[in-house]
Short mmCIF file of C-alpha atoms in Angstrom, two decimals:
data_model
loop_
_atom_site.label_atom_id
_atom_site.label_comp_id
_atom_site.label_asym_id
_atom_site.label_seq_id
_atom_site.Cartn_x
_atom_site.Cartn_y
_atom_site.Cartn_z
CA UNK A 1 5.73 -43.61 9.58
CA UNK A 2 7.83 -46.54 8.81
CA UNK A 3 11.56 -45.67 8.30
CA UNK A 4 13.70 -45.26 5.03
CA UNK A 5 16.31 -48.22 3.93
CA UNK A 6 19.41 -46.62 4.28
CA UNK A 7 22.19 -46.79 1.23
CA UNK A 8 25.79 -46.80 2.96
CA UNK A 9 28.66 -45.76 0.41
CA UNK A 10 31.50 -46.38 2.00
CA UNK A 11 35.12 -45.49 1.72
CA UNK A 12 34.62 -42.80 -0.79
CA UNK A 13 37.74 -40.32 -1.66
CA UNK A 14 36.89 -36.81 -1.01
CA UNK A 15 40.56 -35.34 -1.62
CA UNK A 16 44.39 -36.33 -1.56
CA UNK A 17 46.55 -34.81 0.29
CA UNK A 18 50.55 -35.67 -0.11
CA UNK A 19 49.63 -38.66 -2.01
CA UNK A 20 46.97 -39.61 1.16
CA UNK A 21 43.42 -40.39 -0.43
CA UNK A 22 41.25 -38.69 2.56
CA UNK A 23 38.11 -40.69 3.02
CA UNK A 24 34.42 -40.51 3.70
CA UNK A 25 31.50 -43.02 4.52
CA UNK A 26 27.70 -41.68 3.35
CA UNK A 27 24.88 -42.97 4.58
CA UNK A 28 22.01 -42.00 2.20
CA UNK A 29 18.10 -42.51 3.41
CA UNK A 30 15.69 -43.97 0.02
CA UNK A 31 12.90 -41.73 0.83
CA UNK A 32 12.17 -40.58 -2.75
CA UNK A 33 13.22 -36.95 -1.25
CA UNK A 34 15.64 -35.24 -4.01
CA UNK A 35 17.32 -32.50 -2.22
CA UNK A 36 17.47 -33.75 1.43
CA UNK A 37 19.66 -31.99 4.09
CA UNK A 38 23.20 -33.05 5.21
CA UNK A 39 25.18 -33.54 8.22
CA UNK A 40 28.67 -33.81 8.24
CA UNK A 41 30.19 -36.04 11.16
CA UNK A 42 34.05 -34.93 12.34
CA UNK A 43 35.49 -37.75 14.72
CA UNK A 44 37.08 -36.81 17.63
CA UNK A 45 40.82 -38.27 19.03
CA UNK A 46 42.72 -35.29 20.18
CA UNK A 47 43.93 -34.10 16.54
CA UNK A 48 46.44 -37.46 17.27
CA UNK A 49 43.91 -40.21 16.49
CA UNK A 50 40.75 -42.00 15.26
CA UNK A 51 38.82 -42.08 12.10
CA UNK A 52 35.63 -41.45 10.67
CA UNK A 53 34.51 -44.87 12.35
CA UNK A 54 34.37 -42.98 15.94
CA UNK A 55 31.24 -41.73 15.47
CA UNK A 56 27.45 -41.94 17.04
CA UNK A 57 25.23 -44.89 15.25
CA UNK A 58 24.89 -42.54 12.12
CA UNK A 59 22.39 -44.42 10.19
CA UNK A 60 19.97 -45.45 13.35
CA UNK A 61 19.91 -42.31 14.87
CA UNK A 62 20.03 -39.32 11.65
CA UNK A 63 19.89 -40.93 8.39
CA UNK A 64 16.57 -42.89 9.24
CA UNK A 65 15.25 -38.89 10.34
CA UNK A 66 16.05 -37.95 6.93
CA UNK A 67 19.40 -36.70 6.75
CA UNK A 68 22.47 -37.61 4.60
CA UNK A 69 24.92 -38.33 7.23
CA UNK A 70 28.71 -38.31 5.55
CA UNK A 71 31.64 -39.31 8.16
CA UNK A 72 35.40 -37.87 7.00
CA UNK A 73 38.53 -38.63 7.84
CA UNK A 74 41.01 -35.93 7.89
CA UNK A 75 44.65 -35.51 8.49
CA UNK A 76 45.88 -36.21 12.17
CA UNK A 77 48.23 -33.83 14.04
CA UNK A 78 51.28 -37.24 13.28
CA UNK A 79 50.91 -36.64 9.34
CA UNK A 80 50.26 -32.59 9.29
CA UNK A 81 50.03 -30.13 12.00
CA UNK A 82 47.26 -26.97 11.70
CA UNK A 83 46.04 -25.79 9.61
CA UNK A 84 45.79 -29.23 7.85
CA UNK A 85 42.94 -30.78 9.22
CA UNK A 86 41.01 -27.83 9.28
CA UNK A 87 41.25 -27.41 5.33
CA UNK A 88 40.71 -31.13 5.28
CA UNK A 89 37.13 -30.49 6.64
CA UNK A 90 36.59 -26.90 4.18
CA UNK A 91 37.34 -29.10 1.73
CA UNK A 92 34.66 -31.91 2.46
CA UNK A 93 32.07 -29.33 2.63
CA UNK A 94 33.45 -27.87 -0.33
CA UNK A 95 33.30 -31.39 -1.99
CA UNK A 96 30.11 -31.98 -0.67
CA UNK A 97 28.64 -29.43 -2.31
CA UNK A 98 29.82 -30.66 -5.43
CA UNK A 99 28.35 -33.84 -5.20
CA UNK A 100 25.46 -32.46 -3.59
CA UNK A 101 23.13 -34.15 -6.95
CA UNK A 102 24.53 -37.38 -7.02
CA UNK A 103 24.14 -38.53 -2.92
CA UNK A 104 20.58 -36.07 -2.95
CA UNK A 105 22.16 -33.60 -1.10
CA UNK A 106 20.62 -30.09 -0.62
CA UNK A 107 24.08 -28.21 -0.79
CA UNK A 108 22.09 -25.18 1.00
CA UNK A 109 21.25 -27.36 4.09
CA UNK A 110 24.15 -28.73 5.31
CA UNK A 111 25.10 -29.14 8.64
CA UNK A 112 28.34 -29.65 10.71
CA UNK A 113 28.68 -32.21 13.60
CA UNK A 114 31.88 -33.00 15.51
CA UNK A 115 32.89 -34.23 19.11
CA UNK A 116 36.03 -33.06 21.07
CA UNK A 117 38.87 -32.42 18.60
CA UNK A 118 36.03 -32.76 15.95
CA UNK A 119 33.74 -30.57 17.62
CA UNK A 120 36.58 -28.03 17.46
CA UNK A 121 37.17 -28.57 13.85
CA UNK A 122 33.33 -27.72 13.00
CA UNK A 123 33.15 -24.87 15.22
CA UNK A 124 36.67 -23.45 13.98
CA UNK A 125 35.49 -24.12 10.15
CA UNK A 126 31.93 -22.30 10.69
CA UNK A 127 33.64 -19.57 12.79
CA UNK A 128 36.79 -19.02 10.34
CA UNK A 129 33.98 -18.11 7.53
CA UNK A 130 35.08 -19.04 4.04
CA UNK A 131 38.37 -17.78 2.14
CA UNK A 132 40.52 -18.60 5.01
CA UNK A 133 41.76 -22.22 5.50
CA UNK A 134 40.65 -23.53 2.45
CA UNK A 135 43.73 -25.10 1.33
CA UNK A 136 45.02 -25.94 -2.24
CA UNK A 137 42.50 -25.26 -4.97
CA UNK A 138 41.16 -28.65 -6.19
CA UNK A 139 39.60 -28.44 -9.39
CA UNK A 140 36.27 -30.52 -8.25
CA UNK A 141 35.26 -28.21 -5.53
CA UNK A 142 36.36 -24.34 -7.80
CA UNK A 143 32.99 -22.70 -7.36
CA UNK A 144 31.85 -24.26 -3.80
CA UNK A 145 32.19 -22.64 -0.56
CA UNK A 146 32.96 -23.93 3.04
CA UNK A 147 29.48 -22.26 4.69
CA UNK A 148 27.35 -24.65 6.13
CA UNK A 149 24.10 -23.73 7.66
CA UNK A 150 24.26 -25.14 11.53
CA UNK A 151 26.86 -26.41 13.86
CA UNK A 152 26.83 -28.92 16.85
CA UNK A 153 29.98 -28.73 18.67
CA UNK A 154 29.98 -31.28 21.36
CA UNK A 155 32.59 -30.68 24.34
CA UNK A 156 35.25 -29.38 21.56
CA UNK A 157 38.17 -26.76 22.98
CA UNK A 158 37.44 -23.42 21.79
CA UNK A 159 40.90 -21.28 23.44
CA UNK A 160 43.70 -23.39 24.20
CA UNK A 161 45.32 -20.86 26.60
CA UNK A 162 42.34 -21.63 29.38
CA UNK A 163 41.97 -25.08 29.10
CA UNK A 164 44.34 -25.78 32.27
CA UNK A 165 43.18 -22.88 34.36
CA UNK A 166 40.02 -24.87 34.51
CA UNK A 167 41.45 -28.51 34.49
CA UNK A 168 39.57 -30.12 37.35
CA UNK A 169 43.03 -31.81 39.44
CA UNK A 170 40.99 -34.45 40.65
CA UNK A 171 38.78 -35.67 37.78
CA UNK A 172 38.87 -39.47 36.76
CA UNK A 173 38.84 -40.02 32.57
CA UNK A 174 36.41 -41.68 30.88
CA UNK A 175 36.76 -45.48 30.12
CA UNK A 176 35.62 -45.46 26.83
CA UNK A 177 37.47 -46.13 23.24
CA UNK A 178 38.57 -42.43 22.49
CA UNK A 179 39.34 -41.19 26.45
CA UNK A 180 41.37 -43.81 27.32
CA UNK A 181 43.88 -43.10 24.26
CA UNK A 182 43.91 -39.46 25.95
CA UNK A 183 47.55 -39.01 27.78
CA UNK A 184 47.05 -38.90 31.51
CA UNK A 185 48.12 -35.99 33.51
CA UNK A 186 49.51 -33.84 30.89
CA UNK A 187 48.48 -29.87 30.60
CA UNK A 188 48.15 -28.34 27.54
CA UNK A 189 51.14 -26.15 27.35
CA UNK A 190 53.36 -28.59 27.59
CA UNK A 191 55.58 -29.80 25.01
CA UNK A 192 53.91 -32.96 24.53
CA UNK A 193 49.82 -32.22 25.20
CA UNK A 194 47.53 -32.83 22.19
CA UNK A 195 47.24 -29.07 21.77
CA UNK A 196 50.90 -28.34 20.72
CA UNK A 197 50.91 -31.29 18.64
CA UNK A 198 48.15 -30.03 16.76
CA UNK A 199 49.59 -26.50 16.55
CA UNK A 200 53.36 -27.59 16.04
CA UNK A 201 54.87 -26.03 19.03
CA UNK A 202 54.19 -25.60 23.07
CA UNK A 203 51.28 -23.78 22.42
CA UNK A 204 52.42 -20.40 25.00
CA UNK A 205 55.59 -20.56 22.50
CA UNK A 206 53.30 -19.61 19.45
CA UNK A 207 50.49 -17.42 20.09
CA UNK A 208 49.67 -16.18 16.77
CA UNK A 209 49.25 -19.71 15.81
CA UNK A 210 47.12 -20.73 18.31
CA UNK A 211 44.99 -17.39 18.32
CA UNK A 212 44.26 -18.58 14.88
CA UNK A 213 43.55 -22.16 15.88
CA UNK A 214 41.13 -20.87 18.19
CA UNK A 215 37.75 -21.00 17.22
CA UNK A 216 36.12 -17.69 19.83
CA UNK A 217 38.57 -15.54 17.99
CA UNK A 218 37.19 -15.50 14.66
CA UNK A 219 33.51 -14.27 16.19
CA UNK A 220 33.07 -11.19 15.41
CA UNK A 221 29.68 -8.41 15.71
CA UNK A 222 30.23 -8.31 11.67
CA UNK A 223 30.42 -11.97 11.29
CA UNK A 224 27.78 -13.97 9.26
CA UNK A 225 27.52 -16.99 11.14
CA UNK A 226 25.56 -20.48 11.39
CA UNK A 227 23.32 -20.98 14.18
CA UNK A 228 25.01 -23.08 16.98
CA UNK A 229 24.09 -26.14 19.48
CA UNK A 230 27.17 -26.42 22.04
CA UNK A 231 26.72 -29.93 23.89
CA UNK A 232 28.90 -30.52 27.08
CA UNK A 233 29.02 -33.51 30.20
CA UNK A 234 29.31 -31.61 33.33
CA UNK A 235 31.64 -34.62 34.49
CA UNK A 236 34.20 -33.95 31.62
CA UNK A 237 37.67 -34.04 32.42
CA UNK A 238 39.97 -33.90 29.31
CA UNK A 239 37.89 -30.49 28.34
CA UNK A 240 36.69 -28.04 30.74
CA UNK A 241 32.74 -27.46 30.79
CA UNK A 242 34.54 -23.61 30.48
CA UNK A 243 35.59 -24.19 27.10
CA UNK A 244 32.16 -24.72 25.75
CA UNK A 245 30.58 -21.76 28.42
CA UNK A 246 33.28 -19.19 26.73
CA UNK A 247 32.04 -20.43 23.08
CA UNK A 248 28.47 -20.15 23.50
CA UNK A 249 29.15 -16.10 25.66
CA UNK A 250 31.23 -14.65 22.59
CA UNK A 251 28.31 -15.80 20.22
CA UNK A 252 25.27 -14.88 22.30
CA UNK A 253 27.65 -11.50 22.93
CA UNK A 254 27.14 -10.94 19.36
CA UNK A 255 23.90 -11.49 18.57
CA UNK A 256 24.52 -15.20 16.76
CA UNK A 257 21.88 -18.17 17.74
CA UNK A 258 23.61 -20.45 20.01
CA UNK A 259 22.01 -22.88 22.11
CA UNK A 260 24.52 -24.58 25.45
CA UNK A 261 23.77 -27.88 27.23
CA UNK A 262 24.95 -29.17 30.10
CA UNK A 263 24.84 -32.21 30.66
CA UNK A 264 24.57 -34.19 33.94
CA UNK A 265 26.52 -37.75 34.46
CA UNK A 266 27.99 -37.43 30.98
CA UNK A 267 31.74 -36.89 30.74
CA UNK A 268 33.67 -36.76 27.83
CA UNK A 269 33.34 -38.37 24.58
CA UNK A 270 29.45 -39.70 25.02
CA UNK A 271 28.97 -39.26 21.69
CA UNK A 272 30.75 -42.48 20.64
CA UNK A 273 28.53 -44.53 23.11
CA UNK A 274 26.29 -46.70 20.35
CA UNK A 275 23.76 -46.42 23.26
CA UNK A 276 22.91 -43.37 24.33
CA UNK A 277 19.65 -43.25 23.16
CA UNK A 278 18.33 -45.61 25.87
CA UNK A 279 18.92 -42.75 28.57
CA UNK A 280 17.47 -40.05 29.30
CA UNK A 281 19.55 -37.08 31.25
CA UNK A 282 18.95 -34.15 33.08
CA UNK A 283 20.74 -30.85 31.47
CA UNK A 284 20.48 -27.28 31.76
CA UNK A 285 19.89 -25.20 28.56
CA UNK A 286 21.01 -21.96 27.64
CA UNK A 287 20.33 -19.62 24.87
CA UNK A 288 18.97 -16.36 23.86
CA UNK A 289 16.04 -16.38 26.12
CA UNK A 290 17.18 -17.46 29.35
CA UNK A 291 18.30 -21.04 31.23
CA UNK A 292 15.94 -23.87 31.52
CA UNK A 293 16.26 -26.97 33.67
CA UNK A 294 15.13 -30.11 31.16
CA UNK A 295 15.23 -33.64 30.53
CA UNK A 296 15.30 -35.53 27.67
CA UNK A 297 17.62 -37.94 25.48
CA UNK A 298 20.85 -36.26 24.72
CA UNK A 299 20.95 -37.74 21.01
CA UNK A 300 17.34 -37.14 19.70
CA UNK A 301 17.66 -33.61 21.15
CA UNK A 302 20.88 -32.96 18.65
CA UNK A 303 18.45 -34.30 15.83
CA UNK A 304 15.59 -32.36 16.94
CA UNK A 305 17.84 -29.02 16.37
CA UNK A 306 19.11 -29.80 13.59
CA UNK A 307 15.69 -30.72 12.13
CA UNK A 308 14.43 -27.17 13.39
CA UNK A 309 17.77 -25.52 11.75
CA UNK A 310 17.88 -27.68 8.66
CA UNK A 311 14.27 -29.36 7.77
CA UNK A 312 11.27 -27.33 9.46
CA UNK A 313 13.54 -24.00 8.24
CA UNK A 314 12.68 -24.87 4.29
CA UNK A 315 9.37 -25.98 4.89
CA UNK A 316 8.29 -22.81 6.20
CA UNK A 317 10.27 -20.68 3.50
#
């Protein structure tokens, strides 16, 4: 099957914020398909930095498989500290819903993909559910709500509060464009980490805050929630492998789909290598039915599952 063009819209607005026009890039395959399914991208950068142009090859490796792929900025932890850039990303599902006719967009199939920081901002918007974090009513998105229908959180903090209990002391950083902006050698309760930027404050000085902030303490048995991938390198040293372990325990604890890889050789940030698709690497997978050693290429298998959770789901409804 020979593969789509691919129409990129870039710089669109998808809110303001304090006079701040908050922008997105859309990537649109011309298949002919009217109603196609969506995938969010939310860039990592420790709250502090980065833009929607940190991302995976969007158009080679998802739009050509048939998805909309839409990459947003939102508002770092310098211009507005939580819950900010969480409503930012509420609100560009909200918008995208909105729009959902004009880019071909099947508003029930939407998907949300983010790595680090951004992979705690789409697990902590899924999690959250809708009516919380929303942020001021705009009048384009009255009527739409923040659910999507999956989640892929790659290597994204889940509790702040355990992140240094399971800091590895002797881990080397990543060299590439996001890790090395990372500060070196600074815990996340201090008064300068990424965390308590993001929050405001030393993060032990304001737990309520950062309870909230956390994405495992919205899960709930009651809670209606997307199905989950959670993607981590074993070799990661700005996030613990723990952080993603703890996320995908509270969801299989309740009964949610939720899906964890770990990955071997990969440390943090792979998803902003252009490519990663040439590799293939051994990880183990967990989920509902037990833990399988596989191997495989780390960025097809995140389009596979999303194609099971968002494409091969409506063709068998």
């Amino acid at each position: 099957m020979s593969k789509p063009e691919i129409l990129t819209v870039p710089d669109v607005i998808y809110s303001t914020r304090e006079g701040r026009a908050l922008l997105a890039d859309i990537y649109v395959p011309q298949d002919g398909v009217r109603q196609k399914p969506a995938i969010i991208w939310v860039h990592g950068g420790g709250w502090r930095f980065g833009d929607r142009k940190l991302s995976p090859h969007l158009a080679r490796y998802y739009a050509e498989r048939g998805f909309v792929m839409v990459s947003v900025d939102y508002r770092l932890s310098k211009q507005a500290v939580f819950p900010a850039a969480l409503e930012d990303i509420k609100t560009a599902v909200r918008w995208l819903k909105s729009v959902a006719e004009r880019y071909a967009v099947d508003p029930a199939r939407i998907g949300l993909w983010g790595g680090s920081a951004g992979g705690h901002l789409a697990a902590l918007c899924a999690t959250s559910g809708p009516g919380s974090f929303e942020g001021p009513a705009e009048d384009g998105v009255r009527g739409f709500d923040s659910c999507v229908a999956a989640v892929v959180d790659c290597y994204g903090p889940t509790d702040f509060l355990q992140i240094d209990a399971h800091r590895d002391p002797e881990g080397k950083p990543s060299e590439d464009v996001e890790s090395i902006q990372l500060p070196k050698g600074v815990l996340s309760a201090q008064a300068d980490s990424l965390e308590s930027a993001f929050v405001g404050a030393p993060i032990e000085t304001v737990p309520e805050i950062v309870q909230a902030a956390n994405p495992i303490a919205h899960i709930r048995r009651e809670s209606v929630l997307p199905p989950f991938l959670i993607v981590h390198g074993r070799c990661d040293t700005a996030v613990p492998v723990h952080q993603s372990v703890i996320l995908f325990e509270a969801l299989k604890n309740v009964g949610n789909d939720a899906t964890l890889l770990l990955v071997e050789g990969l440390g943090h940030s792979f998803t902003n290598r252009k490519s990663l698709d040439q590799r293939s690497f051994a990880y183990e997978q967990r989920d509902q039915s037990g833990t399988r050693r596989l191997q495989g290429q780390i960025f097809e298998t995140i389009g596979n599952w999303f194609i099971d959770k968002l494409i091969m789901i409506e063709e068998s409804e």
